[in-house]
XYZ file of C-alpha atoms in Angstrom:
479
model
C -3.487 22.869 -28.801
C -5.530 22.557 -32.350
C -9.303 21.209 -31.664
C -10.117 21.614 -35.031
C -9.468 18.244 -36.390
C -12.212 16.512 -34.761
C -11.928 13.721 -37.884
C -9.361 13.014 -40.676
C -6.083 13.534 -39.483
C -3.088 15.070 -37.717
C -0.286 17.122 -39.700
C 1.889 13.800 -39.701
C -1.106 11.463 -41.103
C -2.189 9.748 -37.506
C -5.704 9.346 -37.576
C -7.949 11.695 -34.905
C -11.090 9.269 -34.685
C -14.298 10.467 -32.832
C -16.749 7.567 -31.398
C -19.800 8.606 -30.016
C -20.002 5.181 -26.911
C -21.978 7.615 -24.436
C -24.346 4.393 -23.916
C -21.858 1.290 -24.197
C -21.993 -0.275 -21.207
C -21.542 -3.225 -20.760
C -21.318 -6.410 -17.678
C -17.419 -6.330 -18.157
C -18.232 -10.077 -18.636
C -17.141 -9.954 -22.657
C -13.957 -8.270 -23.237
C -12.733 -7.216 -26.633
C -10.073 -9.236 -28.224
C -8.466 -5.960 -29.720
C -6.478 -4.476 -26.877
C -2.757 -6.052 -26.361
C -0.110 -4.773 -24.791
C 2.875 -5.801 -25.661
C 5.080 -4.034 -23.548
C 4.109 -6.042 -20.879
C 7.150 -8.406 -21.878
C 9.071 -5.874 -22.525
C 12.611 -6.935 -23.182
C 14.089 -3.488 -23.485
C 15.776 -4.046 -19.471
C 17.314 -0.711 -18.155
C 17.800 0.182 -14.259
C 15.423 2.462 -13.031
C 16.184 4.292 -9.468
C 19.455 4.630 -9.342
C 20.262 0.588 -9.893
C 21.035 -1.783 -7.058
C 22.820 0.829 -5.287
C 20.003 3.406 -5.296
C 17.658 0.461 -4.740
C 19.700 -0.659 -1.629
C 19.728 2.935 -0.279
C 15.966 3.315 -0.729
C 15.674 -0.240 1.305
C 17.502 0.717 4.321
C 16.708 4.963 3.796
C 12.819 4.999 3.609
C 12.457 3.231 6.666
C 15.034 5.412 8.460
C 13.118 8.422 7.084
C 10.275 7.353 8.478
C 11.126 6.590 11.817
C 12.891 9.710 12.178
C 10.015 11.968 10.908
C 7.697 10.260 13.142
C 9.744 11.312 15.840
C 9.848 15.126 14.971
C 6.081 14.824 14.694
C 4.930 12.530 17.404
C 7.555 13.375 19.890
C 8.776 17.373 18.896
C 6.219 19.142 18.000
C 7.157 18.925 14.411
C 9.823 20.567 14.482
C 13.627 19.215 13.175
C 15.910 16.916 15.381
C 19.974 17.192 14.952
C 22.700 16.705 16.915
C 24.142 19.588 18.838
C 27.558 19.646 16.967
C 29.553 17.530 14.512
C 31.229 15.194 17.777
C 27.642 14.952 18.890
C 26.251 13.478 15.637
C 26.830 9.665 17.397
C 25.418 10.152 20.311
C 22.630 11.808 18.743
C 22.142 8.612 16.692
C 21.996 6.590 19.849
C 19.798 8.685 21.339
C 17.383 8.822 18.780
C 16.999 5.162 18.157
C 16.225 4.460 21.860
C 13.683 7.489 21.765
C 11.890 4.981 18.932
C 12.308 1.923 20.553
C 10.848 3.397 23.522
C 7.670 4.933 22.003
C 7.556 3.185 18.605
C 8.994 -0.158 19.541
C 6.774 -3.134 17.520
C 4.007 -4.115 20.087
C 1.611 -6.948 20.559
C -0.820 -3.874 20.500
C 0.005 -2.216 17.367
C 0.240 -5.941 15.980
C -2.944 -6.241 16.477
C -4.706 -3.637 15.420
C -2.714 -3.475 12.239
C -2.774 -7.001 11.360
C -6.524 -6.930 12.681
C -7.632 -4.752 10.407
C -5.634 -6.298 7.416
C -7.100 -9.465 7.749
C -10.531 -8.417 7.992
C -10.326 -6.688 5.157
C -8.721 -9.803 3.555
C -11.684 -11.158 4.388
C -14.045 -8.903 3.167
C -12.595 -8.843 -0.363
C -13.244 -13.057 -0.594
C -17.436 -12.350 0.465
C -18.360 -8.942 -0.435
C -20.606 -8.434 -3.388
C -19.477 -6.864 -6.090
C -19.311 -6.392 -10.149
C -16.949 -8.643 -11.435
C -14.363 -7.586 -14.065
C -11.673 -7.947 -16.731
C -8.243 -7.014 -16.847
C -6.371 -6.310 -20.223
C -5.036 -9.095 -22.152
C -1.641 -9.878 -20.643
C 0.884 -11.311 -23.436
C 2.746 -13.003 -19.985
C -0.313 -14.869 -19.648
C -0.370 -15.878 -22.953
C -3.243 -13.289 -23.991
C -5.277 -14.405 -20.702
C -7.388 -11.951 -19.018
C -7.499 -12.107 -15.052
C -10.451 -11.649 -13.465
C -11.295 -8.815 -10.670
C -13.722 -9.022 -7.921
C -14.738 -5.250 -7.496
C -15.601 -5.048 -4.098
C -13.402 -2.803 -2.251
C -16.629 -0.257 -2.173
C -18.318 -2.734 0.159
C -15.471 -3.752 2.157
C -14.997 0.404 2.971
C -18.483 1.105 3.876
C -18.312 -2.482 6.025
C -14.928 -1.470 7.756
C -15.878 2.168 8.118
C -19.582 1.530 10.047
C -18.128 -1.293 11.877
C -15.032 0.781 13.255
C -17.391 3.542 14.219
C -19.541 0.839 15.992
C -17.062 -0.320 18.219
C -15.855 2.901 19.068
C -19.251 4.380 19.979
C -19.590 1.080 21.911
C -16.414 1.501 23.867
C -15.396 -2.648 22.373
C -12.391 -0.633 20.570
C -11.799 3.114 20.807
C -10.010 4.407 17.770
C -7.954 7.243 19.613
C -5.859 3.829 20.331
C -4.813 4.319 16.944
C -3.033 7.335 17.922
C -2.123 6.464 20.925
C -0.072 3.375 19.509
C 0.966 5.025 16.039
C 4.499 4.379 16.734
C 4.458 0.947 16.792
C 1.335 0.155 14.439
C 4.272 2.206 11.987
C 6.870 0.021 12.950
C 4.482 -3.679 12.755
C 3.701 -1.865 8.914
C 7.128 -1.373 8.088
C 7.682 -5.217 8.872
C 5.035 -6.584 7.689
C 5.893 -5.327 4.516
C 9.497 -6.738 4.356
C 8.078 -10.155 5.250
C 5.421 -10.105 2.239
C 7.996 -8.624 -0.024
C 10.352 -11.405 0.938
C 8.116 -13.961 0.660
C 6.964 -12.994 -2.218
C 10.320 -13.084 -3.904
C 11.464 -16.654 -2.252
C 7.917 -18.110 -3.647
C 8.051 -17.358 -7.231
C 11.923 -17.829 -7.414
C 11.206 -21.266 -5.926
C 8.871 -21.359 -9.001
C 11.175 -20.109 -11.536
C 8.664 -17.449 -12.908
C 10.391 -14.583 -11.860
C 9.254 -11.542 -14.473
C 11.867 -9.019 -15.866
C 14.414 -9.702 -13.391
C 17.540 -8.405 -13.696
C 19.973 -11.127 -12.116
C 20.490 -8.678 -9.644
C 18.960 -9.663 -5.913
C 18.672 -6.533 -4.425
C 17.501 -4.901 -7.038
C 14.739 -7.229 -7.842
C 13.680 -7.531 -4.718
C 13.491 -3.768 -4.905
C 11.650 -3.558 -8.062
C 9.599 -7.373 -8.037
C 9.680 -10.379 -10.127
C 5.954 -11.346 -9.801
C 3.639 -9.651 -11.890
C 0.265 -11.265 -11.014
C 0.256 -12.422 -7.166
C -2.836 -13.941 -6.449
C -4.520 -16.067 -3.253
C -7.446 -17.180 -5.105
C -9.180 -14.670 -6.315
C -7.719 -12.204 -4.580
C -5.201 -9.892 -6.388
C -2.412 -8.476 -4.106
C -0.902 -6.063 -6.102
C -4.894 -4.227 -6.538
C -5.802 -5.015 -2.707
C -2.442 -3.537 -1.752
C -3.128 -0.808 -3.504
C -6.401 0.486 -2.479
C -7.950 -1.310 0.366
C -4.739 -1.094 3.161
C -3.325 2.562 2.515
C -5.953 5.104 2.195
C -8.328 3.607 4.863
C -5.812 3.269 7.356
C -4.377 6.701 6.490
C -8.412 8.040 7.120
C -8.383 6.525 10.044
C -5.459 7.429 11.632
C -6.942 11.263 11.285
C -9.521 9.922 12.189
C -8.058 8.760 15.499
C -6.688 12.386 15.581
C -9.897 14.153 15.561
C -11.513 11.596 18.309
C -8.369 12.368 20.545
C -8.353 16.123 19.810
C -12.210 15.918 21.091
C -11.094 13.746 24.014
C -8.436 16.904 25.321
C -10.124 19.762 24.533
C -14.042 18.725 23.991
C -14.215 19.794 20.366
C -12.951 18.932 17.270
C -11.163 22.157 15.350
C -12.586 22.982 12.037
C -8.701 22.076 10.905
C -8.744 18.575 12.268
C -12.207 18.225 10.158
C -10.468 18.985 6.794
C -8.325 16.450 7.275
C -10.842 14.167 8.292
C -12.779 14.923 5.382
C -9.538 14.981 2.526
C -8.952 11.473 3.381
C -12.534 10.088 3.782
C -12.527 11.772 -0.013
C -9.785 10.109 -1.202
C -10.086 6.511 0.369
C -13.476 6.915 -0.972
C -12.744 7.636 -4.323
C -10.095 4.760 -4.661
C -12.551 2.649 -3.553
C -15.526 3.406 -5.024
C -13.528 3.611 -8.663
C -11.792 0.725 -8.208
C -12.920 -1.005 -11.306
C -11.002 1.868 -12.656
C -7.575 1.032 -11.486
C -7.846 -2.302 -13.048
C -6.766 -0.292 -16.532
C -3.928 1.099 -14.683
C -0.444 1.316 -15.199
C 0.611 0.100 -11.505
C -1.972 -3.128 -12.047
C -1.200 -4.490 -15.699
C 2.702 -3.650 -16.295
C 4.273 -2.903 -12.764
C 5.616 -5.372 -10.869
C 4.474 -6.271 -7.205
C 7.559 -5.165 -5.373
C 9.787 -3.744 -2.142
C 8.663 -0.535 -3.143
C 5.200 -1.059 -4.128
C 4.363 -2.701 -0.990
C 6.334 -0.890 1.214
C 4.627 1.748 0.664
C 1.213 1.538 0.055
C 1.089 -0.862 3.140
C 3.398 1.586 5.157
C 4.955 4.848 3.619
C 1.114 6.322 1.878
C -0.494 5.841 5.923
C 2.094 6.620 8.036
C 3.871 9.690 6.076
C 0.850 10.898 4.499
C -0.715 11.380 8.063
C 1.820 14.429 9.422
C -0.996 17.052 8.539
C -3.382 15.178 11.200
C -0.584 14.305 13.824
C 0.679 18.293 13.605
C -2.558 19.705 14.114
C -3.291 17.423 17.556
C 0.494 17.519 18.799
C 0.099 22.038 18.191
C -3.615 22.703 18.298
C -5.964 23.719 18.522
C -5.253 26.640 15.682
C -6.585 29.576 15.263
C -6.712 30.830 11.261
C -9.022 33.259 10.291
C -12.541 31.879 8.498
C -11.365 33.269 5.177
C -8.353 30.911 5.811
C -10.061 27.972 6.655
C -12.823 28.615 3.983
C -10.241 29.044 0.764
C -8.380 25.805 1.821
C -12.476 23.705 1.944
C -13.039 25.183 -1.669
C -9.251 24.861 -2.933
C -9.817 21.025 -1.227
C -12.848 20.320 -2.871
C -12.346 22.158 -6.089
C -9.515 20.232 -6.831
C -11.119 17.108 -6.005
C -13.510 17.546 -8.507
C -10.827 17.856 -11.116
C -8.703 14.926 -9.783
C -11.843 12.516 -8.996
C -13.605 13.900 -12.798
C -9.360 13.392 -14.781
C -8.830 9.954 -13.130
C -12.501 8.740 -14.570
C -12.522 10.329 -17.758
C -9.198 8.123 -18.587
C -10.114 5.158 -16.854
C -13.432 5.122 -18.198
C -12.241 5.402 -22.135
C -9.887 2.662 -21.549
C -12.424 0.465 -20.160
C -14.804 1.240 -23.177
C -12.198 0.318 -25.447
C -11.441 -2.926 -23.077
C -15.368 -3.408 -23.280
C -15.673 -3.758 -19.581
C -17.079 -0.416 -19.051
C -20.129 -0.248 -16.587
C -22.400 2.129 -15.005
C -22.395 2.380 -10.691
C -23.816 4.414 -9.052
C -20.808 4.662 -6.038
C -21.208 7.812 -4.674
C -20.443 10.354 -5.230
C -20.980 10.578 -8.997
C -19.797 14.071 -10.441
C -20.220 15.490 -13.806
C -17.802 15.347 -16.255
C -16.769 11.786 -15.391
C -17.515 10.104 -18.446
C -16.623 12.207 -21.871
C -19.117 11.481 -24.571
C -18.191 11.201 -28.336
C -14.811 12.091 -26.754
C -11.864 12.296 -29.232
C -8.533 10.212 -29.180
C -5.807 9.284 -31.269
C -5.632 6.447 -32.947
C -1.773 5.325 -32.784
C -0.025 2.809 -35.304
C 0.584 0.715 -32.267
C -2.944 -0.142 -32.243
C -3.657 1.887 -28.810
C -6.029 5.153 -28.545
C -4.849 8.115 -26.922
C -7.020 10.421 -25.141
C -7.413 14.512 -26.168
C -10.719 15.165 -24.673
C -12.179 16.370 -21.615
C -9.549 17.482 -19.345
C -6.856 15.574 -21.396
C -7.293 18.261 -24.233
C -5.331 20.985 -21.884
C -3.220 18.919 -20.290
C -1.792 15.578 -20.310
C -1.675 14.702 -16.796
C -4.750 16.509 -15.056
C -5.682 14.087 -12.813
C -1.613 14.734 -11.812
C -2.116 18.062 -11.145
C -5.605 18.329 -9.034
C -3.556 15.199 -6.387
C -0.887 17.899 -6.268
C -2.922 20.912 -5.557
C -5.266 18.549 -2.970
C -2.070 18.270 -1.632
C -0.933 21.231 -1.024
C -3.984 21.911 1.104
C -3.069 19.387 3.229
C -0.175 21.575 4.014
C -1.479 24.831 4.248
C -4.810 24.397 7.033
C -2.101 23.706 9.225
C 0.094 26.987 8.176
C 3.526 27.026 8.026
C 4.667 26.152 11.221
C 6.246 23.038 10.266
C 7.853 21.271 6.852
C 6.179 17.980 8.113
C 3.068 18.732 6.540
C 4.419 19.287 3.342
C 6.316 16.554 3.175
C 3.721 14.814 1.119
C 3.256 17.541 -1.483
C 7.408 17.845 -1.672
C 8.018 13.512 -1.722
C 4.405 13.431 -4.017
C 5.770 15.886 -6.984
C 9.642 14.451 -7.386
C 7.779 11.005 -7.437
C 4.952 12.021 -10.147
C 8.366 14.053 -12.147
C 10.260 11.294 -12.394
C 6.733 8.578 -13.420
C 6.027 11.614 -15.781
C 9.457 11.490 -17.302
C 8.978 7.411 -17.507
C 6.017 7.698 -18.869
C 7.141 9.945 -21.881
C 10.168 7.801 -22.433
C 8.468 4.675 -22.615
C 5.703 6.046 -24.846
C 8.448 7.746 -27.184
C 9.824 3.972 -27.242
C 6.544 2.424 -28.011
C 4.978 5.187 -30.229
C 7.160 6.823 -32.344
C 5.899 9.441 -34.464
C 2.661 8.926 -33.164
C 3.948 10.088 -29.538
C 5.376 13.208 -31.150
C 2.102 13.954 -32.560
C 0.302 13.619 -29.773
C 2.981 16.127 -27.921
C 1.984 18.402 -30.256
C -1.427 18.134 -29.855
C -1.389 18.541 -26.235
C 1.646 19.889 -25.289
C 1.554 20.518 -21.571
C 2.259 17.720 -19.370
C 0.351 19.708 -15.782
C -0.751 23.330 -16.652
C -1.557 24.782 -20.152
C 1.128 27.035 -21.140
C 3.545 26.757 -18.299
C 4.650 23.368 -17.512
């Protein structure tokens, strides 16, 4: 890409403006008036996903999916389950669904531990301190700015000590998380059909559905309500952060307490997964004043999908790695082995934890609701000063500094490389384990493609430019 024009302007006339804002912070209490988007009400409808039939098949196949890979995990040693021949494949159907109803059946136990844990957390978010902050000026709101209580950081460390409390105490052990996976999976999976449902039914009662498209399942599928809200508590944010990654920690968590139950130690496998998790419901957490800029919170609808799978599909398919290396272990890689898949882990943390705040961070400088935390951990590189954008005739900046001058999805790439580790410390005795890196790069392709197609929409000639400028969408000078 050309550095060189640090000031004046691009080949095609669009601005490159340099601000030096390395000490603007601010409460978040005062928002600028000069960021709009516009495309929130965007009028320019087109299905996405295939339409109402690929939304319908998504509706009835995740869930299927699931349920079936749970079964080559939990119940076959991760390894694939098929019928014996083509007359078979009935049978085999029948078989399999009363191998789930008997060891994943919904259960008064996994109801309660799932359902526990959601509304504590629930209630966390309404009393834990916490900065408070400023969305972007929604044009559906008629230019209003919602307000965020940023407390998910709290509510973590809360739900985290506590848990470990009352399993040192013997009140709740959490290998019962593992031990009742199945149908914690299955209460998930329910729970959010109800709450997508319900959602639907309440604000087509109140004839404020948002973009629909006449079509039932299909909006159901996609959403209609673009703000849900119990008081101050925003759905589509808690959904997001404070359900998915904890309970996916947890859940290897539960793995590495069990592994230490059978065998008296804990492998240095079952850590790393322990410890990518804890990282990543960590970061989400701790940056969650971040996410408030975010695609998924100002223009996305809360949906089917959305909450399908951030309150089931991110815990309970994410969590194969964890499940494999109990069900098979303990393993025995070499050191080297074990020691390139820590750095690769941690290496590309620092790239995805440094990518995701550099972007976040200039947005909310521009928003004016940029502050300083200490959360830890705080890395270098997080916050890009005099850092270089392009101004776009749309009125929007876009970001060619930091990582974001090699690349224009680096935050993209380090979540795909993280992972891939998650794959390979447990070898390749399985696809299971990968099935998060495979599922994770079709979805971030197809956003990626989105993304680029609603930009070329919105920016023009200023879009093109800024192609040219950084031309590589995940690693300079191959993809």
């Amino acid at each position: 890409m050309d550095n060189s024009a640090t000031s004046g302007a691009t080949s095609s006339g669009t601005p490159l403006v340099r601000k030096d804002h390395s000490s603007n912070y601010s409460n978040g209490s005062q928002p600028r008036d000069d960021v709009a988007y516009a495309d929130v009400t965007d009028s320019n409808f087109v299905y996405e996903f295939g339409g109402p039939v690929g939304a319908a098949a998504m509706i009835v196949g995740f869930p299927l999916l699931m349920a079936y890979q749970f079964l080559c995990v939990y119940d076959n040693m991760g390894h694939f389950l098929g019928p014996d021949s083509l007359a078979d494949t009935l049978p085999w159907v029948g078989r399999m669904g009363a191998r789930y109803w008997e060891i994943a059946a919904p259960s008064w136990a996994g109801a309660r531990i799932y359902l526990g844990f959601t509304l504590f957390m629930v209630g966390l978010a309404y009393v834990c301190p916490g900065p408070t902050m400023h969305g972007y000026k929604l044009p559906s709101l008629n230019g209003q700015r919602l307000v965020y209580q940023c407390n998910a950081l709290w509510s973590w460390w809360i739900v985290t000590l506590t848990s470990l409390v009352l399993h040192f105490t013997g009140t709740f052990r959490l290998t019962q998380i593992i031990d009742n996976l199945g149908p914690i999976m299955s209460v998930a999976m329910l729970w959010s059909f109800f709450l997508a449902g319900a959602l639907y039914a309440v604000t087509a009662a109140k004839g404020a559905k948002h973009r629909a498209s006449g079509n039932v399942i299909y909006d159901f599928f996609m959403g209609v309500c673009l703000n849900p809200r119990l008081g101050s508590l925003d759905m589509k944010l808690f959904s997001e952060l404070r359900i998915p990654w904890p309970v996916l920690f947890f859940i290897s968590l539960s793995c590495a307490f069990k592994q230490y139950e059978e065998i008296g130690y804990v492998t240095p496998e079952s850590v790393f997964m322990v410890l990518a998790h804890w990282l990543y419901s960590n970061a989400c957490n701790k940056g969650e004043e971040c996410v408030i800029t975010s695609w998924d919170i100002f223009y996305e609808l809360e949906s089917w999908y959305l909450l399908f799978w951030n309150l089931a599909g991110v815990p309970f398919s994410y969590c194969y790695s964890s499940i494999y290396l109990l069900k098979n272990g303990p393993m025995h890689f070499s050191t080297g082995w074990n020691v390139m898949c820590y750095v690769l882990l941690l290496t590309a943390y620092f790239f995805w934890d440094t990518g995701n705040s550099q972007r976040n961070r200039f947005r909310m400088y521009w928003n004016n609701t940029l502050i300083k935390r200490n959360a830890f951990p705080q890395l270098p590189k997080s916050f890009i000063d005099n850092a270089k954008y392009l101004q776009t005739r749309h009125g929007n900046k876009l970001l060619i500094d930091g990582w974001y001058a090699y690349v224009r999805k680096p935050h993209y790439t380090a979540d795909l490389v993280m992972a891939l580790t998650w794959g390979l410390i447990t070898g390749f005795g399985s696809f299971f384990p990968y099935f998060y890196l495979t599922f994770f790069l079709i979805v971030l392709v197809h956003r990626v493609g989105r993304d680029d197609a609603r930009c070329a929409r919105k920016y023009g000639a200023d879009w093109d430019e800024y192609m040219r400028v950084v031309p590589w969408k995940f690693v300079p000078y191959i993809y």
